[in-house]
GROMACS .gro file of C-alpha atoms in nm:
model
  343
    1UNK     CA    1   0.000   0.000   0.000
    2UNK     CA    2   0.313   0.244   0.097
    3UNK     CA    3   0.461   0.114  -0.261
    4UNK     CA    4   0.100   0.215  -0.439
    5UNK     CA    5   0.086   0.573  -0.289
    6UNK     CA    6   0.419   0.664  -0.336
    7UNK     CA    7   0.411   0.603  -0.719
    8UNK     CA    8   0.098   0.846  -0.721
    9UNK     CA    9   0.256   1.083  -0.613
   10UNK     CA   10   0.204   1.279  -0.942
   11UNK     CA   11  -0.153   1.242  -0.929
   12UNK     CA   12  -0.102   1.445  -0.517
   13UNK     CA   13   0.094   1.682  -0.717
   14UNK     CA   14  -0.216   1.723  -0.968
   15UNK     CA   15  -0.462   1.689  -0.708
   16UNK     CA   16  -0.314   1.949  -0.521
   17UNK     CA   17  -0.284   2.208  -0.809
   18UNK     CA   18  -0.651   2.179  -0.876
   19UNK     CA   19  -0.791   2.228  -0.505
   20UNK     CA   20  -0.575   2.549  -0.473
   21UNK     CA   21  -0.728   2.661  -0.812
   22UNK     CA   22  -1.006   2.611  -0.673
   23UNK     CA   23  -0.978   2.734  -0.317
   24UNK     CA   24  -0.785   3.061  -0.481
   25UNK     CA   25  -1.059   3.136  -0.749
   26UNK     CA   26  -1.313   3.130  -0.432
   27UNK     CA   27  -1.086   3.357  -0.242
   28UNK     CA   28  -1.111   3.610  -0.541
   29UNK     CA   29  -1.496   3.579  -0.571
   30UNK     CA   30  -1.428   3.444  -0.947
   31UNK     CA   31  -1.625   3.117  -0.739
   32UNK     CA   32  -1.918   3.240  -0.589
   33UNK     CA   33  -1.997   3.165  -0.209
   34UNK     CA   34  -2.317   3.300  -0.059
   35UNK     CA   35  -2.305   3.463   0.321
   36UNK     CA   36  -2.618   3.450   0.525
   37UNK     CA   37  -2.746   3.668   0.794
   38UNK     CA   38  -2.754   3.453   1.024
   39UNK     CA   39  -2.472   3.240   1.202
   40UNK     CA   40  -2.348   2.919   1.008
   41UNK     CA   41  -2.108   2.697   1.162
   42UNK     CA   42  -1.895   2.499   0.963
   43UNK     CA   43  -1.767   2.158   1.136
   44UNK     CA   44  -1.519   1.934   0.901
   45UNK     CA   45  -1.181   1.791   0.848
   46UNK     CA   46  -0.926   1.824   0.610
   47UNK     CA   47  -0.871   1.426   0.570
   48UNK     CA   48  -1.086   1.127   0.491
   49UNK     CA   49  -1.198   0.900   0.746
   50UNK     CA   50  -1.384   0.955   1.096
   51UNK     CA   51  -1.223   1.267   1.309
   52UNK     CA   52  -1.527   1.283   1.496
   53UNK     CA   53  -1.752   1.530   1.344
   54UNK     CA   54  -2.105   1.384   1.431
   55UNK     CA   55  -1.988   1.392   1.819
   56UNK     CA   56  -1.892   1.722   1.774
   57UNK     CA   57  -2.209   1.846   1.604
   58UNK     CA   58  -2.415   1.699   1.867
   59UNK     CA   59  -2.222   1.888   2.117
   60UNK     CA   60  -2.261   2.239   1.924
   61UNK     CA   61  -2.653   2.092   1.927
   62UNK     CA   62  -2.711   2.054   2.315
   63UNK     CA   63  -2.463   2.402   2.369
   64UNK     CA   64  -2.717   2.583   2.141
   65UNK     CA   65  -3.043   2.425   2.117
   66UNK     CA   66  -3.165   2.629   2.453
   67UNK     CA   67  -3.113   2.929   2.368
   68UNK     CA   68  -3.161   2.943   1.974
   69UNK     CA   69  -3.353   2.762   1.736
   70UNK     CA   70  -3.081   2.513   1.593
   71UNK     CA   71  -3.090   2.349   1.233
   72UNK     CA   72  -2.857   2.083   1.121
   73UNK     CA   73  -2.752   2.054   0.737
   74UNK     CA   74  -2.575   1.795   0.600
   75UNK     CA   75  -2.528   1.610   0.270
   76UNK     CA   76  -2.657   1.285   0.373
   77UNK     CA   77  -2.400   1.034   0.264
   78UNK     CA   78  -2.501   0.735   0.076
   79UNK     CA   79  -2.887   0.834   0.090
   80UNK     CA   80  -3.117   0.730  -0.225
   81UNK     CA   81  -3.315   1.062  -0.229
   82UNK     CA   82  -3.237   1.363  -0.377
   83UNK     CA   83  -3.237   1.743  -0.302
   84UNK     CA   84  -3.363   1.890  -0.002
   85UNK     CA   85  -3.550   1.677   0.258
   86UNK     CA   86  -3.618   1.792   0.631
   87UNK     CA   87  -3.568   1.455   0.832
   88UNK     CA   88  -3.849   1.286   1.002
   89UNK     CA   89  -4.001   1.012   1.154
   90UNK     CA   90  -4.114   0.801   0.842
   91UNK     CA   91  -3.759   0.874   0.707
   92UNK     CA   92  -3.502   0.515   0.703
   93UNK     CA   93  -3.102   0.572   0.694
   94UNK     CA   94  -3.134   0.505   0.314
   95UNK     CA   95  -3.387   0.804   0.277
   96UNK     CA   96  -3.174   1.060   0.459
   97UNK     CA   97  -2.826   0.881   0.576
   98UNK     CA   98  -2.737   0.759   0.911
   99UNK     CA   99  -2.598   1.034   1.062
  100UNK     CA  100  -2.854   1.264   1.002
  101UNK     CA  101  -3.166   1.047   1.104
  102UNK     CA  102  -2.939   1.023   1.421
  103UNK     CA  103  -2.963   1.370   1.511
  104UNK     CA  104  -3.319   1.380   1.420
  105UNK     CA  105  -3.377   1.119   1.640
  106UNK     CA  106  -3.207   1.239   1.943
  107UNK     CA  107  -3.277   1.570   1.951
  108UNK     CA  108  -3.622   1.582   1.736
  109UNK     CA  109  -3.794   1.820   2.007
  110UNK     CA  110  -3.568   2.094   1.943
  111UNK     CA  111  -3.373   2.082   1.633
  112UNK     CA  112  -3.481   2.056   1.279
  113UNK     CA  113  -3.189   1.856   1.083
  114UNK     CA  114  -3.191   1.868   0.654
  115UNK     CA  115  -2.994   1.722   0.393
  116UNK     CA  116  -2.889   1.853   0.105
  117UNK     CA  117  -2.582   1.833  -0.131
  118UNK     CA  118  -2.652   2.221  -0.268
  119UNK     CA  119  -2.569   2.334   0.121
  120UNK     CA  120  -2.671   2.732  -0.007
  121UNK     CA  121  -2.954   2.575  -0.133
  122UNK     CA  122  -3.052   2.372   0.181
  123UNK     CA  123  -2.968   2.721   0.386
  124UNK     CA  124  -3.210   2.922   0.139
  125UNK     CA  125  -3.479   2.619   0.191
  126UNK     CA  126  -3.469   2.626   0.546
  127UNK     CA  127  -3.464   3.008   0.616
  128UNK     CA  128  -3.800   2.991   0.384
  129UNK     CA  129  -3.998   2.786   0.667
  130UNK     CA  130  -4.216   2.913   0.908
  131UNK     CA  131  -4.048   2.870   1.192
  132UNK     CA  132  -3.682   2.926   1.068
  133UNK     CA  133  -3.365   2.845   1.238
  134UNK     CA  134  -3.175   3.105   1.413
  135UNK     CA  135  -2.829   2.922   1.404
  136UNK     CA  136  -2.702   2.699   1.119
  137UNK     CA  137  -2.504   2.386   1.192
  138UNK     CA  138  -2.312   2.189   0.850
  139UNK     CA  139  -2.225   1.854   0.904
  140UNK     CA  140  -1.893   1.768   0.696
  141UNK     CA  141  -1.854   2.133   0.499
  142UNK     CA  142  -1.517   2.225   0.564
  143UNK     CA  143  -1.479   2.237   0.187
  144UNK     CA  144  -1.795   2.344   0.110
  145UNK     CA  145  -1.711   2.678   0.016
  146UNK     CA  146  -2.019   2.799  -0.180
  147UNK     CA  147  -2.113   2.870   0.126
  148UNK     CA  148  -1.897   3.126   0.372
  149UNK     CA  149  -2.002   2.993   0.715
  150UNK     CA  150  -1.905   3.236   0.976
  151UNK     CA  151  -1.733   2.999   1.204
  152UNK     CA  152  -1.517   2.715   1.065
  153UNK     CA  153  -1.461   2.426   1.296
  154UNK     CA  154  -1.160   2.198   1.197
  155UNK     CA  155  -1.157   1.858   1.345
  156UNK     CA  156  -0.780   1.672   1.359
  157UNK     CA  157  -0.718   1.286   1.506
  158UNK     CA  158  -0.481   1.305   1.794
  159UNK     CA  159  -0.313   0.992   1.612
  160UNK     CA  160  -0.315   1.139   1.246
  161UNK     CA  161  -0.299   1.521   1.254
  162UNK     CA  162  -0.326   1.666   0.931
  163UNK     CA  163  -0.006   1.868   0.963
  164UNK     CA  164   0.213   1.535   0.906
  165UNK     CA  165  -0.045   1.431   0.619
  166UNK     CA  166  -0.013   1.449   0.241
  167UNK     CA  167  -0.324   1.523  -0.039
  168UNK     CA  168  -0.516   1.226  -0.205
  169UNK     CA  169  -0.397   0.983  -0.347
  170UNK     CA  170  -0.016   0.981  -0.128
  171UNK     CA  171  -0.224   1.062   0.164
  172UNK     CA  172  -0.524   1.126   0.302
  173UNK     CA  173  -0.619   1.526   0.242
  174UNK     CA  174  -0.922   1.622   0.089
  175UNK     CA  175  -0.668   1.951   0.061
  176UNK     CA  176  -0.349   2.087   0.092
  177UNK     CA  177  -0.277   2.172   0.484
  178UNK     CA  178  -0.292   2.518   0.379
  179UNK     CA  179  -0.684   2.500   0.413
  180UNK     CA  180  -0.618   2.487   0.804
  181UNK     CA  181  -0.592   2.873   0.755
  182UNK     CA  182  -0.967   2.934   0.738
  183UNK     CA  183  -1.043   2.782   1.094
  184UNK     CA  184  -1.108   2.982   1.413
  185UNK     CA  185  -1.097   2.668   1.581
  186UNK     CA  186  -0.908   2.396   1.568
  187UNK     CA  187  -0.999   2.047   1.779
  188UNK     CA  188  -0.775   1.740   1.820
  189UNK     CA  189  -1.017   1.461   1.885
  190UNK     CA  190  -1.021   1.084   2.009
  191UNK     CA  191  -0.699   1.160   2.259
  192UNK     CA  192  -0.634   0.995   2.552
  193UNK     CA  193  -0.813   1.112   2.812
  194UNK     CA  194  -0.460   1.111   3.024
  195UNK     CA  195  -0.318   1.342   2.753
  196UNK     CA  196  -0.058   1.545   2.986
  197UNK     CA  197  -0.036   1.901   2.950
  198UNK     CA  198   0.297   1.924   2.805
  199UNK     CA  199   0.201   1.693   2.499
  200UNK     CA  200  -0.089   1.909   2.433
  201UNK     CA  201   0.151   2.188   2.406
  202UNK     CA  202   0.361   2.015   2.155
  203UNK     CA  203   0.124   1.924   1.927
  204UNK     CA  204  -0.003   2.300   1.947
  205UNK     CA  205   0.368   2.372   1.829
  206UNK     CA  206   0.343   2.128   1.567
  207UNK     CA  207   0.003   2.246   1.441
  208UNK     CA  208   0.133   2.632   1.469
  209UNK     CA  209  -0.190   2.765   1.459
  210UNK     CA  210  -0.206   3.149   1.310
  211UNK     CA  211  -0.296   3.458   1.576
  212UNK     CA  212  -0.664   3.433   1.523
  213UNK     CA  213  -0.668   3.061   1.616
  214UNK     CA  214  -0.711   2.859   1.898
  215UNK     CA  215  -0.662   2.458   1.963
  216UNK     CA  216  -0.836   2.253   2.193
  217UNK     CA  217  -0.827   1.861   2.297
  218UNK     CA  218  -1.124   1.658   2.290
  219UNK     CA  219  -1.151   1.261   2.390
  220UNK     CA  220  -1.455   0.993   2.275
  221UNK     CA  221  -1.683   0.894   2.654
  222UNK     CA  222  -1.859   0.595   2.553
  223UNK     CA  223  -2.198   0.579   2.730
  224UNK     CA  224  -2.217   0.281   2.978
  225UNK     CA  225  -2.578   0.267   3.008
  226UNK     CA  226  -2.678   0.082   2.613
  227UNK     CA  227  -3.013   0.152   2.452
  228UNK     CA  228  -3.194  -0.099   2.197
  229UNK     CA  229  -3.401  -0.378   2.257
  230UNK     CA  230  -3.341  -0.358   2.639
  231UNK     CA  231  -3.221  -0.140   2.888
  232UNK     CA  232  -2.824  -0.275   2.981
  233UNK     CA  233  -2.545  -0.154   3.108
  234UNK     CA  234  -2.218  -0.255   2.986
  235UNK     CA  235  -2.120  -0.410   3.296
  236UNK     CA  236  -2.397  -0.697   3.230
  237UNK     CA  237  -2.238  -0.807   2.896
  238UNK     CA  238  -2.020  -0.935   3.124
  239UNK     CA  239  -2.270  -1.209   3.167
  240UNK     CA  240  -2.349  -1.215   2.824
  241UNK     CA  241  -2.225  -1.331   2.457
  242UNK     CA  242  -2.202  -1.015   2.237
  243UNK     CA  243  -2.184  -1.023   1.847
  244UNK     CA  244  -2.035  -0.716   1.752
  245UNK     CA  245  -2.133  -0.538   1.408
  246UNK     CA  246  -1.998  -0.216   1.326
  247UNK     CA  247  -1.947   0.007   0.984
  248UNK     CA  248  -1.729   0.262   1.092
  249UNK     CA  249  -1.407   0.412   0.963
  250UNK     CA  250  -1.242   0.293   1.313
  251UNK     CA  251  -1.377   0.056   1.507
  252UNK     CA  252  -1.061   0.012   1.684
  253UNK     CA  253  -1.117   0.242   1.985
  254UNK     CA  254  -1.444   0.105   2.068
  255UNK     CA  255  -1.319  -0.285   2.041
  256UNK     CA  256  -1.011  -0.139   2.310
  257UNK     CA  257  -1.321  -0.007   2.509
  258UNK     CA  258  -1.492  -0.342   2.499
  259UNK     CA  259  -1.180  -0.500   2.677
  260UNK     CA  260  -1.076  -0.283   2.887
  261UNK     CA  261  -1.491  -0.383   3.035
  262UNK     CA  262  -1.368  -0.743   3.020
  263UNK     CA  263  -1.612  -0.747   2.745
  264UNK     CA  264  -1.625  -1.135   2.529
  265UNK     CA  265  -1.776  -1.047   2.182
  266UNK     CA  266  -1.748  -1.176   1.826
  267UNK     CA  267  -1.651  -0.845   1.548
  268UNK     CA  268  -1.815  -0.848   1.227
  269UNK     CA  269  -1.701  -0.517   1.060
  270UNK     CA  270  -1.824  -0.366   0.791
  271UNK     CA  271  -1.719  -0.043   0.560
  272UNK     CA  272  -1.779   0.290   0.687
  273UNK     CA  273  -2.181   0.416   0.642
  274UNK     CA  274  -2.248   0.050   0.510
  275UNK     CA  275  -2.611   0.021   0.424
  276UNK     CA  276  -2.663  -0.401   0.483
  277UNK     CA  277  -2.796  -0.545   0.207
  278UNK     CA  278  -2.999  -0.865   0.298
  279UNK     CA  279  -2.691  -1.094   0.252
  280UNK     CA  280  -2.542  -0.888   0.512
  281UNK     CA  281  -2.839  -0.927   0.726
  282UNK     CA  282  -2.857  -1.314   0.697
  283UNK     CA  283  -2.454  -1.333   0.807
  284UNK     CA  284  -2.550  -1.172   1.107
  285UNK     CA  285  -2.828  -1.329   1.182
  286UNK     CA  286  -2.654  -1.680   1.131
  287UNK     CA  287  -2.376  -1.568   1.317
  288UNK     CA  288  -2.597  -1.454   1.607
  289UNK     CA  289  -2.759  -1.831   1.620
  290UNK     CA  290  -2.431  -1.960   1.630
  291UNK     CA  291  -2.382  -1.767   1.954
  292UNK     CA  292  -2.379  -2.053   2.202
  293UNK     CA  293  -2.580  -1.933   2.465
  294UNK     CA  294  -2.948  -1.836   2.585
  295UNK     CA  295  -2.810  -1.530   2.698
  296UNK     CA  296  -2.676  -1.296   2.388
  297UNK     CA  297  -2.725  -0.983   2.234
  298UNK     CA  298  -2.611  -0.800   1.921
  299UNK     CA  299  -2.435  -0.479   1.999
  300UNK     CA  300  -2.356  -0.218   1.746
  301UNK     CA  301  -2.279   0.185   1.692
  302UNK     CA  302  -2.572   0.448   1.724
  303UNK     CA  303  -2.484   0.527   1.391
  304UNK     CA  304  -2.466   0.135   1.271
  305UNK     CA  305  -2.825   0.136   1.464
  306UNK     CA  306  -3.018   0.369   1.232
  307UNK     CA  307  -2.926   0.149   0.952
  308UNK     CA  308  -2.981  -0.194   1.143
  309UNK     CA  309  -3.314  -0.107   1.312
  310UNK     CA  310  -3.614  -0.346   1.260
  311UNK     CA  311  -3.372  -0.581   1.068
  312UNK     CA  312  -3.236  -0.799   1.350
  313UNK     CA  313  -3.359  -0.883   1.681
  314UNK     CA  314  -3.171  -0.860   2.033
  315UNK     CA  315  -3.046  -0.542   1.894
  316UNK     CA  316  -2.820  -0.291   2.152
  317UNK     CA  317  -2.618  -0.009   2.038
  318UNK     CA  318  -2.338   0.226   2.238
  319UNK     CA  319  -2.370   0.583   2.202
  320UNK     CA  320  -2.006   0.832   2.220
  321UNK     CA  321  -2.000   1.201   2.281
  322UNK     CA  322  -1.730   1.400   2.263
  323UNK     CA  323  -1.565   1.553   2.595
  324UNK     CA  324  -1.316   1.830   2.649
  325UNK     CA  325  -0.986   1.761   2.790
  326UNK     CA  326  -0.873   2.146   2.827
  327UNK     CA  327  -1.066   2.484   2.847
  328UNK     CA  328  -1.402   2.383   2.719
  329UNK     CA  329  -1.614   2.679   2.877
  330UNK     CA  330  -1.365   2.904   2.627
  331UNK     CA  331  -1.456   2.678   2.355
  332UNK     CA  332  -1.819   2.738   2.438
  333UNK     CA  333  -1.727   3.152   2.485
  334UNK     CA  334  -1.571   3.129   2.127
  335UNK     CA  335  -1.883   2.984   1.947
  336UNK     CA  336  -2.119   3.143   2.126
  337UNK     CA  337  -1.949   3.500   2.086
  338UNK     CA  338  -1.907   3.380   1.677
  339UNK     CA  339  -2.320   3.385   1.752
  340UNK     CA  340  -2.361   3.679   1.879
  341UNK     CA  341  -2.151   3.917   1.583
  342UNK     CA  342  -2.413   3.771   1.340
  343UNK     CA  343  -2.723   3.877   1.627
   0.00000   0.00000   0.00000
């Protein structure tokens, strides 16, 4: 695999060229990206694979959702419809995606979440309801740039920071690292929640954020109480056998998290934002049977849960959020005073 990306490394080189075009004909205005009026906050990476954005959204959602009237716009990855849809309760994950019919889910009451691939479109659509939002979350827009949010969020792994990452196809970069530059915040996420001080300060060095931006370390909590079929605690799969089905880009922190509970459990991974086809479905049914025990569930993501729901039986899933590590009340000062210039 090292062999494969190193010999196209011309193709980086190209790849490279044309996202600058393109990120300097939008800095011009020869590209045209649409402001709003009111606040839009843009939460996304610079590389492929999971940094943690969904955690992160649902963090900006219980922050806000008190005090403003909160919409969530994303794309809705892998869906089967098309243009704008508000999420709701007749909607599957293959209607609207799985992380969007998450949020809707959790946080129905207070939040209206959309999907849309035209995101100034899906802005315009939303501001023309009758109750429209006062504060506009996108889900995975980083390089969205039709669209000039007025608070860019940049997510970063702890164990794969951008800044010692290469463009697609060598690496992993949507962009050049040079797209950092339009954050006002910058979050390392999924660190160990032991993270000392000093290391945090290194990696600030090694990020050298710019004047006007600030760092901050986040870690994944994974809830201990599951929700599903029936109400467990992670303590009583202890007692239990546990078939395992994820489709995730990383599935390796939550299989550590598993052991570290003294967890037994049987993995069958899937691709990230699989949608299980009915092949899929039999596997895991047959491997659930072949479970050898009365007492056994299937355990899976939230995420993996809004595609699996109503498909299998004995089904549990773990929910993450996303906790800060250092100065999260001037995290929460930052975004909320990013608000208030658009008020």
């Amino acid at each position: 695999m090292k062999l494969l990306r190193f010999l196209l490394f011309p193709f980086a080189v190209l790849y490279d060229a044309i996202t600058r075009i393109r990120n300097w004909f939008f800095n011009l205005g020869v590209l045209k990206s649409t402001s709003f009026d009111i606040p839009v906050i843009a939460v996304g990476n610079l590389s492929v694979g999971g940094t943690g954005k969904s955690p992160q959204i649902e963090y900006l959602i219980r922050l806000l959702k008190d005090n403003y009237r909160i919409a969530v716009l994303s794309r809705g990855y892998k869906r089967k419809t098309e243009r704008f849809q508000v999420v709701n309760g007749t909607h599957t994950a293959e209607d609207v995606g799985d992380e969007p019919l998450q949020f809707y889910k959790k946080f129905k009451k207070g939040v209206t979440v959309a999907v849309d691939a035209d995101r100034t479109n899906g802005i315009q659509q939303l501001l023309q309801r009758s109750n429209p939002p006062e504060v506009v979350l996108l889900d995975d827009a980083y390089q969205h740039r039709k669209v000039t949010a007025s608070c860019y969020i940049l997510l970063t792994k702890y164990n794969d920071l951008y800044v010692n990452d290469f463009v697609l196809p060598t690496g992993n970069l949507r962009e050049s690292r040079r797209g950092a530059k339009r954050a006002s915040v910058i979050v390392v996420t999924k660190c160990p929640e032991n993270l000392s001080k000093s290391e945090q300060e290194k990696i600030v060095r090694k990020i050298n954020p710019k004047s006007y931006q600030k760092v901050f370390f986040t870690t994944i909590a994974y809830d201990e109480d599951l929700k599903g079929t029936e109400e467990l605690a992670i303590s009583d799969l202890k007692d239990k056998k546990v078939l395992l089905v994820t489709g995730i880009a990383n599935p390796t922190p939550l299989l550590n998290f598993l052991k570290e509970k003294e967890v037994s459990f049987k993995h069958l991974n899937y691709p990230d934002h699989h949608n299980f086809t009915q092949q899929d479905i039999s596997t895991i049914k047959k491997a659930f049977d072949e479970l050898l025990s009365e007492q056994k569930i299937i355990l899976t993501t939230e995420k993996d849960y809004m595609r699996l729901e109503g498909k299998v039986d004995n089904l549990n899933y773990i929910s993450i959020k996303s906790d800060f590590i250092n100065e999260e009340e001037v995290f929460n000062s930052l975004v909320l005073e990013e608000i208030k210039k658009k008020n």
